[in-house]
Amino acid sequence: MISLTERAAELLVADTAFAPSRPGFVGVAVDLLLAHPGLPGPFTGSLVAERPRLRHGFLTARSARVAVVSGPPSPGIDVAIARMAEDLPLPLPLLGGQGVTVLEEASDDVDPAVAGPSPAWGTAGVRVALEAGLDEDGLLGLRRRWALAHALAPVLAAAFANSPLRRGRPTGWRSNRQALRRLRPCTADPRADWTALVMDAQVAATGRTLRQWTRSGPAVRPGIADLTRHLRGVRPPVAARRHLEIDVADRQPGAGWRIPVAVTAALLDDPRAAVQALTATEPLRTIPGLWERAARDGLSDPHLAAAAKLCFLAAYESLARQGVSRDLRDAVAAFVERYVMRGRCPADDVLERATAPHRL
């Protein structure tokens, strides 16, 4: 087995980070949070290894508690959403046959006050996959898109926060899922950013980072298979998977998963909307602790709320220009009216229901 030195690992991560391509294709992955105790170990392993096909995408598992419906790269927002809508119900009989129930919540027992395994293993989100962009500095360039994804991440995380409870009680965070995560600052070099993040991330069940592991002796350094497993387990809000992976939205109620897909794709892939989003998020650059504020306060934070209003209006205008289906545009408009324009997020509804019996 080939063992990787620190430099070899860095070069390999950087080289495989992005596959530059013109924006246009959209991918979606929706997590399904499963009731305790989750799937049996052997069945979880088979989902990971075999990834059974659905009508368009496939089913896999992040852990015994989280199944994932993953859609294929699709030509545009409408097609990506239509394919996911067809695939989402298909795993339910299979999961039900294992005696587990799919929960509506984005999390149920994650404790944001206790550092532990990656929250991706016990929480549910909606991930959007977009093309990396061209290897240039223009509006469709990789560097511009990487920077915009990082600028938008706290705004979208705040707007789509929907995991405020632990075992039925408020934790003080709008998103327990995001509370245990961190958004690293980005630079003008996306490959260097991603490489540093991967190298400095803890390797599962080892208590050390990949960088520390590569500095071990030749006989115990990681191999390529170890690096591949590590990359699968690194789950930051913005990731390089050869494409861009935007993982900032908690699972939304009902068919609400469509909203983060539409808004994220519109703001990143439409050049006009991208310029508006960059302008809207510019005032946030100097605000400290922005990711933590997004996870804790949602859109009750006035700075995030102001940026969200501009971004969501830009996204809606983009969807209209693109001729996206009226049903989807209406759903986005309803979300904007119910939450964004009022400085609220879906977590606020959850908190009101959870605390209603205790009101005087």
JSON list of N, CA, C and O in Angstrom, two decimals, residues 182-208:
[
{"chain": "A", "resi": 182, "resn": "ARG", "atom": "N", "xyz": [-18.55, 24.63, 11.79]},
{"chain": "A", "resi": 182, "resn": "ARG", "atom": "CA", "xyz": [-17.86, 25.91, 11.62]},
{"chain": "A", "resi": 182, "resn": "ARG", "atom": "C", "xyz": [-17.67, 26.19, 10.14]},
{"chain": "A", "resi": 182, "resn": "ARG", "atom": "O", "xyz": [-17.43, 25.27, 9.35]},
{"chain": "A", "resi": 183, "resn": "LEU", "atom": "N", "xyz": [-17.76, 27.45, 9.80]},
{"chain": "A", "resi": 183, "resn": "LEU", "atom": "CA", "xyz": [-17.50, 27.90, 8.44]},
{"chain": "A", "resi": 183, "resn": "LEU", "atom": "C", "xyz": [-16.16, 28.60, 8.42]},
{"chain": "A", "resi": 183, "resn": "LEU", "atom": "O", "xyz": [-16.00, 29.67, 9.00]},
{"chain": "A", "resi": 184, "resn": "ARG", "atom": "N", "xyz": [-15.18, 27.97, 7.80]},
{"chain": "A", "resi": 184, "resn": "ARG", "atom": "CA", "xyz": [-13.85, 28.57, 7.75]},
{"chain": "A", "resi": 184, "resn": "ARG", "atom": "C", "xyz": [-13.83, 29.73, 6.76]},
{"chain": "A", "resi": 184, "resn": "ARG", "atom": "O", "xyz": [-14.51, 29.69, 5.73]},
{"chain": "A", "resi": 185, "resn": "PRO", "atom": "N", "xyz": [-13.06, 30.77, 7.05]},
{"chain": "A", "resi": 185, "resn": "PRO", "atom": "CA", "xyz": [-12.93, 31.87, 6.09]},
{"chain": "A", "resi": 185, "resn": "PRO", "atom": "C", "xyz": [-12.34, 31.36, 4.79]},
{"chain": "A", "resi": 185, "resn": "PRO", "atom": "O", "xyz": [-11.55, 30.41, 4.77]},
{"chain": "A", "resi": 186, "resn": "CYS", "atom": "N", "xyz": [-12.73, 31.99, 3.69]},
{"chain": "A", "resi": 186, "resn": "CYS", "atom": "CA", "xyz": [-12.17, 31.58, 2.41]},
{"chain": "A", "resi": 186, "resn": "CYS", "atom": "C", "xyz": [-11.20, 32.65, 1.92]},
{"chain": "A", "resi": 186, "resn": "CYS", "atom": "O", "xyz": [-11.22, 33.80, 2.35]},
{"chain": "A", "resi": 187, "resn": "THR", "atom": "N", "xyz": [-10.34, 32.24, 1.00]},
{"chain": "A", "resi": 187, "resn": "THR", "atom": "CA", "xyz": [-9.36, 33.14, 0.41]},
{"chain": "A", "resi": 187, "resn": "THR", "atom": "C", "xyz": [-9.58, 33.17, -1.11]},
{"chain": "A", "resi": 187, "resn": "THR", "atom": "O", "xyz": [-10.56, 32.62, -1.62]},
{"chain": "A", "resi": 188, "resn": "ALA", "atom": "N", "xyz": [-8.66, 33.77, -1.81]},
{"chain": "A", "resi": 188, "resn": "ALA", "atom": "CA", "xyz": [-8.75, 33.81, -3.27]},
{"chain": "A", "resi": 188, "resn": "ALA", "atom": "C", "xyz": [-8.27, 32.51, -3.92]},
{"chain": "A", "resi": 188, "resn": "ALA", "atom": "O", "xyz": [-8.26, 32.41, -5.14]},
{"chain": "A", "resi": 189, "resn": "ASP", "atom": "N", "xyz": [-7.89, 31.53, -3.10]},
{"chain": "A", "resi": 189, "resn": "ASP", "atom": "CA", "xyz": [-7.38, 30.25, -3.63]},
{"chain": "A", "resi": 189, "resn": "ASP", "atom": "C", "xyz": [-8.25, 29.11, -3.10]},
{"chain": "A", "resi": 189, "resn": "ASP", "atom": "O", "xyz": [-7.98, 28.55, -2.04]},
{"chain": "A", "resi": 190, "resn": "PRO", "atom": "N", "xyz": [-9.32, 28.75, -3.83]},
{"chain": "A", "resi": 190, "resn": "PRO", "atom": "CA", "xyz": [-10.23, 27.71, -3.34]},
{"chain": "A", "resi": 190, "resn": "PRO", "atom": "C", "xyz": [-9.56, 26.37, -3.10]},
{"chain": "A", "resi": 190, "resn": "PRO", "atom": "O", "xyz": [-9.89, 25.67, -2.14]},
{"chain": "A", "resi": 191, "resn": "ARG", "atom": "N", "xyz": [-8.62, 26.00, -3.95]},
{"chain": "A", "resi": 191, "resn": "ARG", "atom": "CA", "xyz": [-7.96, 24.70, -3.77]},
{"chain": "A", "resi": 191, "resn": "ARG", "atom": "C", "xyz": [-7.14, 24.68, -2.48]},
{"chain": "A", "resi": 191, "resn": "ARG", "atom": "O", "xyz": [-7.13, 23.68, -1.76]},
{"chain": "A", "resi": 192, "resn": "ALA", "atom": "N", "xyz": [-6.47, 25.78, -2.19]},
{"chain": "A", "resi": 192, "resn": "ALA", "atom": "CA", "xyz": [-5.70, 25.85, -0.94]},
{"chain": "A", "resi": 192, "resn": "ALA", "atom": "C", "xyz": [-6.64, 25.84, 0.26]},
{"chain": "A", "resi": 192, "resn": "ALA", "atom": "O", "xyz": [-6.34, 25.20, 1.29]},
{"chain": "A", "resi": 193, "resn": "ASP", "atom": "N", "xyz": [-7.77, 26.53, 0.16]},
{"chain": "A", "resi": 193, "resn": "ASP", "atom": "CA", "xyz": [-8.75, 26.53, 1.25]},
{"chain": "A", "resi": 193, "resn": "ASP", "atom": "C", "xyz": [-9.22, 25.11, 1.55]},
{"chain": "A", "resi": 193, "resn": "ASP", "atom": "O", "xyz": [-9.26, 24.68, 2.71]},
{"chain": "A", "resi": 194, "resn": "TRP", "atom": "N", "xyz": [-9.62, 24.40, 0.50]},
{"chain": "A", "resi": 194, "resn": "TRP", "atom": "CA", "xyz": [-10.16, 23.06, 0.68]},
{"chain": "A", "resi": 194, "resn": "TRP", "atom": "C", "xyz": [-9.09, 22.10, 1.20]},
{"chain": "A", "resi": 194, "resn": "TRP", "atom": "O", "xyz": [-9.35, 21.28, 2.08]},
{"chain": "A", "resi": 195, "resn": "THR", "atom": "N", "xyz": [-7.90, 22.23, 0.68]},
{"chain": "A", "resi": 195, "resn": "THR", "atom": "CA", "xyz": [-6.81, 21.35, 1.13]},
{"chain": "A", "resi": 195, "resn": "THR", "atom": "C", "xyz": [-6.53, 21.55, 2.61]},
{"chain": "A", "resi": 195, "resn": "THR", "atom": "O", "xyz": [-6.39, 20.57, 3.36]},
{"chain": "A", "resi": 196, "resn": "ALA", "atom": "N", "xyz": [-6.46, 22.79, 3.05]},
{"chain": "A", "resi": 196, "resn": "ALA", "atom": "CA", "xyz": [-6.20, 23.06, 4.47]},
{"chain": "A", "resi": 196, "resn": "ALA", "atom": "C", "xyz": [-7.32, 22.52, 5.34]},
{"chain": "A", "resi": 196, "resn": "ALA", "atom": "O", "xyz": [-7.08, 21.95, 6.42]},
{"chain": "A", "resi": 197, "resn": "LEU", "atom": "N", "xyz": [-8.56, 22.69, 4.89]},
{"chain": "A", "resi": 197, "resn": "LEU", "atom": "CA", "xyz": [-9.70, 22.19, 5.67]},
{"chain": "A", "resi": 197, "resn": "LEU", "atom": "C", "xyz": [-9.63, 20.67, 5.82]},
{"chain": "A", "resi": 197, "resn": "LEU", "atom": "O", "xyz": [-9.82, 20.14, 6.92]},
{"chain": "A", "resi": 198, "resn": "VAL", "atom": "N", "xyz": [-9.37, 19.98, 4.72]},
{"chain": "A", "resi": 198, "resn": "VAL", "atom": "CA", "xyz": [-9.32, 18.51, 4.77]},
{"chain": "A", "resi": 198, "resn": "VAL", "atom": "C", "xyz": [-8.15, 18.04, 5.63]},
{"chain": "A", "resi": 198, "resn": "VAL", "atom": "O", "xyz": [-8.29, 17.12, 6.45]},
{"chain": "A", "resi": 199, "resn": "MET", "atom": "N", "xyz": [-7.01, 18.67, 5.47]},
{"chain": "A", "resi": 199, "resn": "MET", "atom": "CA", "xyz": [-5.82, 18.24, 6.22]},
{"chain": "A", "resi": 199, "resn": "MET", "atom": "C", "xyz": [-5.97, 18.49, 7.71]},
{"chain": "A", "resi": 199, "resn": "MET", "atom": "O", "xyz": [-5.45, 17.72, 8.53]},
{"chain": "A", "resi": 200, "resn": "ASP", "atom": "N", "xyz": [-6.68, 19.54, 8.09]},
{"chain": "A", "resi": 200, "resn": "ASP", "atom": "CA", "xyz": [-6.82, 19.90, 9.50]},
{"chain": "A", "resi": 200, "resn": "ASP", "atom": "C", "xyz": [-8.06, 19.31, 10.15]},
{"chain": "A", "resi": 200, "resn": "ASP", "atom": "O", "xyz": [-8.32, 19.56, 11.34]},
{"chain": "A", "resi": 201, "resn": "ALA", "atom": "N", "xyz": [-8.85, 18.55, 9.40]},
{"chain": "A", "resi": 201, "resn": "ALA", "atom": "CA", "xyz": [-10.05, 17.93, 9.95]},
{"chain": "A", "resi": 201, "resn": "ALA", "atom": "C", "xyz": [-9.69, 16.65, 10.70]},
{"chain": "A", "resi": 201, "resn": "ALA", "atom": "O", "xyz": [-8.78, 15.91, 10.30]},
{"chain": "A", "resi": 202, "resn": "GLN", "atom": "N", "xyz": [-10.43, 16.40, 11.77]},
{"chain": "A", "resi": 202, "resn": "GLN", "atom": "CA", "xyz": [-10.22, 15.17, 12.54]},
{"chain": "A", "resi": 202, "resn": "GLN", "atom": "C", "xyz": [-10.60, 13.95, 11.70]},
{"chain": "A", "resi": 202, "resn": "GLN", "atom": "O", "xyz": [-11.64, 13.93, 11.05]},
{"chain": "A", "resi": 203, "resn": "VAL", "atom": "N", "xyz": [-9.76, 12.94, 11.74]},
{"chain": "A", "resi": 203, "resn": "VAL", "atom": "CA", "xyz": [-10.07, 11.67, 11.09]},
{"chain": "A", "resi": 203, "resn": "VAL", "atom": "C", "xyz": [-10.93, 10.86, 12.05]},
{"chain": "A", "resi": 203, "resn": "VAL", "atom": "O", "xyz": [-10.61, 10.73, 13.23]},
{"chain": "A", "resi": 204, "resn": "ALA", "atom": "N", "xyz": [-12.04, 10.33, 11.56]},
{"chain": "A", "resi": 204, "resn": "ALA", "atom": "CA", "xyz": [-12.99, 9.62, 12.42]},
{"chain": "A", "resi": 204, "resn": "ALA", "atom": "C", "xyz": [-12.30, 8.53, 13.23]},
{"chain": "A", "resi": 204, "resn": "ALA", "atom": "O", "xyz": [-11.50, 7.74, 12.70]},
{"chain": "A", "resi": 205, "resn": "ALA", "atom": "N", "xyz": [-12.64, 8.50, 14.51]},
{"chain": "A", "resi": 205, "resn": "ALA", "atom": "CA", "xyz": [-12.22, 7.43, 15.43]},
{"chain": "A", "resi": 205, "resn": "ALA", "atom": "C", "xyz": [-10.71, 7.35, 15.64]},
{"chain": "A", "resi": 205, "resn": "ALA", "atom": "O", "xyz": [-10.19, 6.32, 16.07]},
{"chain": "A", "resi": 206, "resn": "THR", "atom": "N", "xyz": [-9.97, 8.44, 15.35]},
{"chain": "A", "resi": 206, "resn": "THR", "atom": "CA", "xyz": [-8.52, 8.41, 15.55]},
{"chain": "A", "resi": 206, "resn": "THR", "atom": "C", "xyz": [-8.03, 9.43, 16.56]},
{"chain": "A", "resi": 206, "resn": "THR", "atom": "O", "xyz": [-6.93, 9.28, 17.10]},
{"chain": "A", "resi": 207, "resn": "GLY", "atom": "N", "xyz": [-8.80, 10.50, 16.78]},
{"chain": "A", "resi": 207, "resn": "GLY", "atom": "CA", "xyz": [-8.36, 11.54, 17.69]},
{"chain": "A", "resi": 207, "resn": "GLY", "atom": "C", "xyz": [-7.25, 12.41, 17.15]},
{"chain": "A", "resi": 207, "resn": "GLY", "atom": "O", "xyz": [-6.59, 13.13, 17.90]},
{"chain": "A", "resi": 208, "resn": "ARG", "atom": "N", "xyz": [-7.01, 12.36, 15.84]},
{"chain": "A", "resi": 208, "resn": "ARG", "atom": "CA", "xyz": [-5.97, 13.19, 15.25]},
{"chain": "A", "resi": 208, "resn": "ARG", "atom": "C", "xyz": [-6.42, 13.67, 13.88]},
{"chain": "A", "resi": 208, "resn": "ARG", "atom": "O", "xyz": [-7.33, 13.10, 13.27]}
]
